[in-house]
Coordinates of C-alpha atoms in Angstrom, one line a residue:
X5 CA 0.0 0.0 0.0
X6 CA 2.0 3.0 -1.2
X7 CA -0.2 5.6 -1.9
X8 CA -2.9 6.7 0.7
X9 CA -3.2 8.2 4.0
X10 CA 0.2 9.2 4.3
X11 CA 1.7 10.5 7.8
X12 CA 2.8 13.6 5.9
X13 CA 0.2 15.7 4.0
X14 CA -3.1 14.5 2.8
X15 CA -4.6 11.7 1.1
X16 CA -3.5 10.2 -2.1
X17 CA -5.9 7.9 -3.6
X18 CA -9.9 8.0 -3.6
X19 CA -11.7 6.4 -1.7
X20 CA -15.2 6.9 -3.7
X21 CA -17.4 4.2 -4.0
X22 CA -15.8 2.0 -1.1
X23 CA -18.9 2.1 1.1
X24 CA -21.8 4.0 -0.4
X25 CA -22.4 1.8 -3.1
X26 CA -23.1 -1.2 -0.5
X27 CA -25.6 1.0 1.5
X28 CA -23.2 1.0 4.0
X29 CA -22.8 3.4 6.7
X30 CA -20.7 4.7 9.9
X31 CA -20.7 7.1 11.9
X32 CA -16.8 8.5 13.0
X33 CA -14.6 10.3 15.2
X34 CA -11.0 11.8 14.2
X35 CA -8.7 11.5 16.5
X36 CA -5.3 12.7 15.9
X37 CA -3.1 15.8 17.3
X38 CA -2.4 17.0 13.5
X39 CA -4.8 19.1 12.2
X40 CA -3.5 18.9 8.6
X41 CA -4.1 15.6 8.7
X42 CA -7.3 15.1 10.0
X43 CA -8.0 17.8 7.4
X44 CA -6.8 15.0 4.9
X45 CA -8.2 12.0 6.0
X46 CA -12.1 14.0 6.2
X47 CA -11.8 15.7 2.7
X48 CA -10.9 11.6 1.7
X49 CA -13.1 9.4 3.6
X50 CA -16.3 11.9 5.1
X51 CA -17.3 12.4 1.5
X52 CA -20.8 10.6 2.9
X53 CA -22.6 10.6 -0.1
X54 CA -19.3 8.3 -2.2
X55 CA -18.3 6.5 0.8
X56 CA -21.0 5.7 3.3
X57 CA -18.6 7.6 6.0
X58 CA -20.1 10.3 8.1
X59 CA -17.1 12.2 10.1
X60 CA -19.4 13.6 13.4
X61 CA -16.3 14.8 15.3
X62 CA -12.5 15.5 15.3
X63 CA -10.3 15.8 18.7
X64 CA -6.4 16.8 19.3
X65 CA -5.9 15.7 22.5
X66 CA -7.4 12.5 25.6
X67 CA -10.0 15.6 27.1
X68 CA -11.2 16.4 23.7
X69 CA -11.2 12.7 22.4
X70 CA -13.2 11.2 25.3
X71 CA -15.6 14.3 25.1
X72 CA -16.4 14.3 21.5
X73 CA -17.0 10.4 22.1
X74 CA -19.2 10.6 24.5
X75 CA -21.5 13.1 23.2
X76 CA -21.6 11.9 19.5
X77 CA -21.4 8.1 20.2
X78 CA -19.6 6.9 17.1
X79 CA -19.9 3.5 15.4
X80 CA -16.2 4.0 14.7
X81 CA -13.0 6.2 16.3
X82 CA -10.0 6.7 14.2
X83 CA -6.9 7.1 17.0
X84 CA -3.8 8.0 16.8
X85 CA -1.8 6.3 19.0
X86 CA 0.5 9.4 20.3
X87 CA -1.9 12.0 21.9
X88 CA -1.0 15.2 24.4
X89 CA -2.6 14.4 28.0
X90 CA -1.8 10.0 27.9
X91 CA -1.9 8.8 24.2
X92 CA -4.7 7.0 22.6
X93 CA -4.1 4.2 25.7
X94 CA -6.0 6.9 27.8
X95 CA -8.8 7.8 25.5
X96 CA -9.6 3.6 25.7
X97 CA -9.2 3.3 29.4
X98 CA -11.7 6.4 29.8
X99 CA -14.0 4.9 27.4
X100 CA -13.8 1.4 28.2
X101 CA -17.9 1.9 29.0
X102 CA -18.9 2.7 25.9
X103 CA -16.9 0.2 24.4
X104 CA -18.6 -2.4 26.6
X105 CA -22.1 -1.2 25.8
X106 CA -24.4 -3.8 25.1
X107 CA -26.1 -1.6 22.2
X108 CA -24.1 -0.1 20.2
X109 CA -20.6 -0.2 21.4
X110 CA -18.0 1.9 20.3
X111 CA -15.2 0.9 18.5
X112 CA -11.4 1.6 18.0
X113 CA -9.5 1.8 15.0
X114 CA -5.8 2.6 15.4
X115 CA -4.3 4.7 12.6
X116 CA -0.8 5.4 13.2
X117 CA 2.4 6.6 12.1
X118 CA 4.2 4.5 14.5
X119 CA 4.6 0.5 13.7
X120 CA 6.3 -0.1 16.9
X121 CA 5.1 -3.4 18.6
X122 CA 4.6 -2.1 21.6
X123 CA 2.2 0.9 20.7
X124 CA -0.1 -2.1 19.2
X125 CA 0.2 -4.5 21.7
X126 CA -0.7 -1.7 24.0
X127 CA -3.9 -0.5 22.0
X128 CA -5.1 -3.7 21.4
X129 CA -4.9 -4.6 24.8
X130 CA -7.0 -1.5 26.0
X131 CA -9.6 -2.4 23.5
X132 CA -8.9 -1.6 20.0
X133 CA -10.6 -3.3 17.3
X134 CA -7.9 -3.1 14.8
X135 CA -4.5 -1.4 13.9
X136 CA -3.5 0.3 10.4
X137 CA -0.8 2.4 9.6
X138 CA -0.9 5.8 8.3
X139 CA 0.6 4.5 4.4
X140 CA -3.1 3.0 4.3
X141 CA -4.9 3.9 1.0
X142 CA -7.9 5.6 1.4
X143 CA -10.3 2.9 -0.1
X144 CA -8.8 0.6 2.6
X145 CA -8.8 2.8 5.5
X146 CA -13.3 3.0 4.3
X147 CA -13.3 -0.9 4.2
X148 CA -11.5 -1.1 7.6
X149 CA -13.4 1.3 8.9
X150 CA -16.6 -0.9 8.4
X151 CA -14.8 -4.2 9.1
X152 CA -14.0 -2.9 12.5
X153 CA -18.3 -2.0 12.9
X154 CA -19.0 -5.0 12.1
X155 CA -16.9 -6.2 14.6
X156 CA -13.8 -7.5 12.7
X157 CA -10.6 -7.2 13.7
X158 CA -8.6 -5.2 11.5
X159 CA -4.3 -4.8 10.9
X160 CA -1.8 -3.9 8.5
X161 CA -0.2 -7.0 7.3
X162 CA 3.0 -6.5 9.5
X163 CA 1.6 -5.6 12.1
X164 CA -0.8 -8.7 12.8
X165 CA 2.6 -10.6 13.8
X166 CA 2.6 -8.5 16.7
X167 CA -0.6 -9.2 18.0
X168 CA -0.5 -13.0 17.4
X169 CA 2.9 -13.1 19.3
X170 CA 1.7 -11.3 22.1
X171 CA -0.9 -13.2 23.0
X172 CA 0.4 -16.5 22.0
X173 CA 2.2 -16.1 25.4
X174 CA 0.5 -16.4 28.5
X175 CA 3.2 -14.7 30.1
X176 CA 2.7 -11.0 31.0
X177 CA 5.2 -8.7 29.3
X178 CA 7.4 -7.6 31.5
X179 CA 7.5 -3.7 33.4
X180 CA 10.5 -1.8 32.1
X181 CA 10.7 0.8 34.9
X182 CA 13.1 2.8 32.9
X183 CA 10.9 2.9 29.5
X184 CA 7.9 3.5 32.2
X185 CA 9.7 6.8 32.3
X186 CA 9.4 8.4 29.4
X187 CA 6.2 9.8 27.2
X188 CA 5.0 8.8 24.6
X189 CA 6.4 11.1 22.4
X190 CA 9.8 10.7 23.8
X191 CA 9.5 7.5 23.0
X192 CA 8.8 8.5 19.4
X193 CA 11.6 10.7 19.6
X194 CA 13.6 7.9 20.7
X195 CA 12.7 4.8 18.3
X196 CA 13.3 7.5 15.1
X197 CA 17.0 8.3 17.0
X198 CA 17.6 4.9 17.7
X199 CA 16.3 4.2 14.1
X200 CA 19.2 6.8 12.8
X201 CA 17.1 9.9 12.3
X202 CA 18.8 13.1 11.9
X203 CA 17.2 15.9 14.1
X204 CA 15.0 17.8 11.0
X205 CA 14.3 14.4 9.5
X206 CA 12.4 14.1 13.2
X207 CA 11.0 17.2 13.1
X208 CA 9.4 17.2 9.6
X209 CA 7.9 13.5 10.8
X210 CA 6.6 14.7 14.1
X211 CA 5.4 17.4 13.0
X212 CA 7.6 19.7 15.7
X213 CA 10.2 22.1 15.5
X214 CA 14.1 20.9 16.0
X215 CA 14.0 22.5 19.2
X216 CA 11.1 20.4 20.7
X217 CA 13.1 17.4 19.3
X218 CA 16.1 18.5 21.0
X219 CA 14.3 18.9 24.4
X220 CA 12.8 15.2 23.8
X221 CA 16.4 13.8 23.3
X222 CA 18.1 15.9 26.5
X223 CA 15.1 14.5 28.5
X224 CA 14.9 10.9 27.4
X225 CA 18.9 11.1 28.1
X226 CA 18.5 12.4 31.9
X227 CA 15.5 10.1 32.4
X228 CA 17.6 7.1 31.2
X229 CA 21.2 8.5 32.3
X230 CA 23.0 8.1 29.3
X231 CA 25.3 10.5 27.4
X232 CA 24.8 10.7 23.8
X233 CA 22.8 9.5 21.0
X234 CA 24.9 6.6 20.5
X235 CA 24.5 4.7 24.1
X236 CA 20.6 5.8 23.4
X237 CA 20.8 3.6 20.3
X238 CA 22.6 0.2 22.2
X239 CA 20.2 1.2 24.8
X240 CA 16.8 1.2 22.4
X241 CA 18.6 -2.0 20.4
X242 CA 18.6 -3.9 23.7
X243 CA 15.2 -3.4 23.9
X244 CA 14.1 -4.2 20.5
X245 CA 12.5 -1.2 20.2
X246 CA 13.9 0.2 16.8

């Protein structure tokens, strides 16, 4: 999937035709802290009449998210995974009622820039339905949508690995105290380090300036003790988290 929703910009490819022309139709909540891109992903998929996709709310940030949610009641919730005030983790933890509704539950779909396994685990295991990347195309990010009301489960091919992994084990990850630490944008900052990102390469992916990148990086050092970018890379390899 090359085209599509990408993390950057708007939509690529249409998405007319994917629902509307079954009679289908769902009801959904943006969230994501990017306005540009929520921009995108409603001028692609809340075309209603072409896709079957009504777009009843948008939300930046856990306060908004769990208040649009609760007063629109959605079929469906698009979530980014990184959010300001706890990540998308929070928004499921403070909705897990109306995701346990016996009429009409709401459901999660995680659409991401991050493929880390740990953001998915973590979103599945609060409740999400399903898990796509932001590379999605718009006619599949439509279909998933309704896969996921329907009650389907729902992942980008790589990602499904992940999921199956985790709870192939009926061992409970272990707590890293030290990654407990950090935010979850520091931990962005730190998989796209560890990953060999130059500091405007971050920026431009983030969506932040190079200064907020640099703060991320002196923090996540302090917070982990190391020195430089390099023992933050052995330290993130370890882990498996690049």
């Amino acid at each position: 999937m090359s085209e599509g929703v990408q993390a950057e910009g708007t939509p690529a490819r249409s998405a007319e035709g994917a629902g509307a022309g079954n009679g289908r139709r769902a009801r959904v909540v943006l969230v994501d802290d990017h306005r540009m891109f929520r921009t995108g992903v409603q001028a692609e998929i809340g075309r209603t009449d072409l896709t079957g996709v009504e777009v009843v709310g948008e939300a930046a940030d856990v306060d908004q998210a769990v208040a649009v949610i609760t007063a629109t009641r959605p079929e469906v919730v698009l979530l980014d995974v990184h959010l300001p005030g706890g990540g998308g983790v929070e928004v499921l933890r403070r909705c897990a009622p109306l995701m346990g509704a016996v009429e009409n539950p709401v459901r999660f779909l995680a659409l991401s820039v991050s493929d880390a396994a740990e953001d998915v685990i973590g979103v599945i295991r609060g409740g999400a339905r399903g898990y796509v990347t932001k590379t999605i195309t718009g006619t599949d990010l439509v279909d998933s949508i309704f896969r996921v009301q329907e009650g389907d489960a729902v992942f980008s091919p790589r990602l499904a690995g992940f999921v199956l992994d985790a709870f192939a084990s009926t061992d409970a990850p272990p707590v890293d105290e030290d990654l407990d630490r950090l935010t979850q944008r520091e931990r962005e900052v730190l998989r796209l380090i560890a990953r060999g990102y130059a500091y405007k390469e971050i920026a431009k992916q983030l969506f932040i300036s190079v200064k907020t990148v640099e703060s991320h990086v002196s923090a996540v050092l302090r917070k982990l003790q190391l020195s430089n970018r390099h023992e933050l890379t052995r330290w993130a390899t370890a882990r498996r988290l690049v």
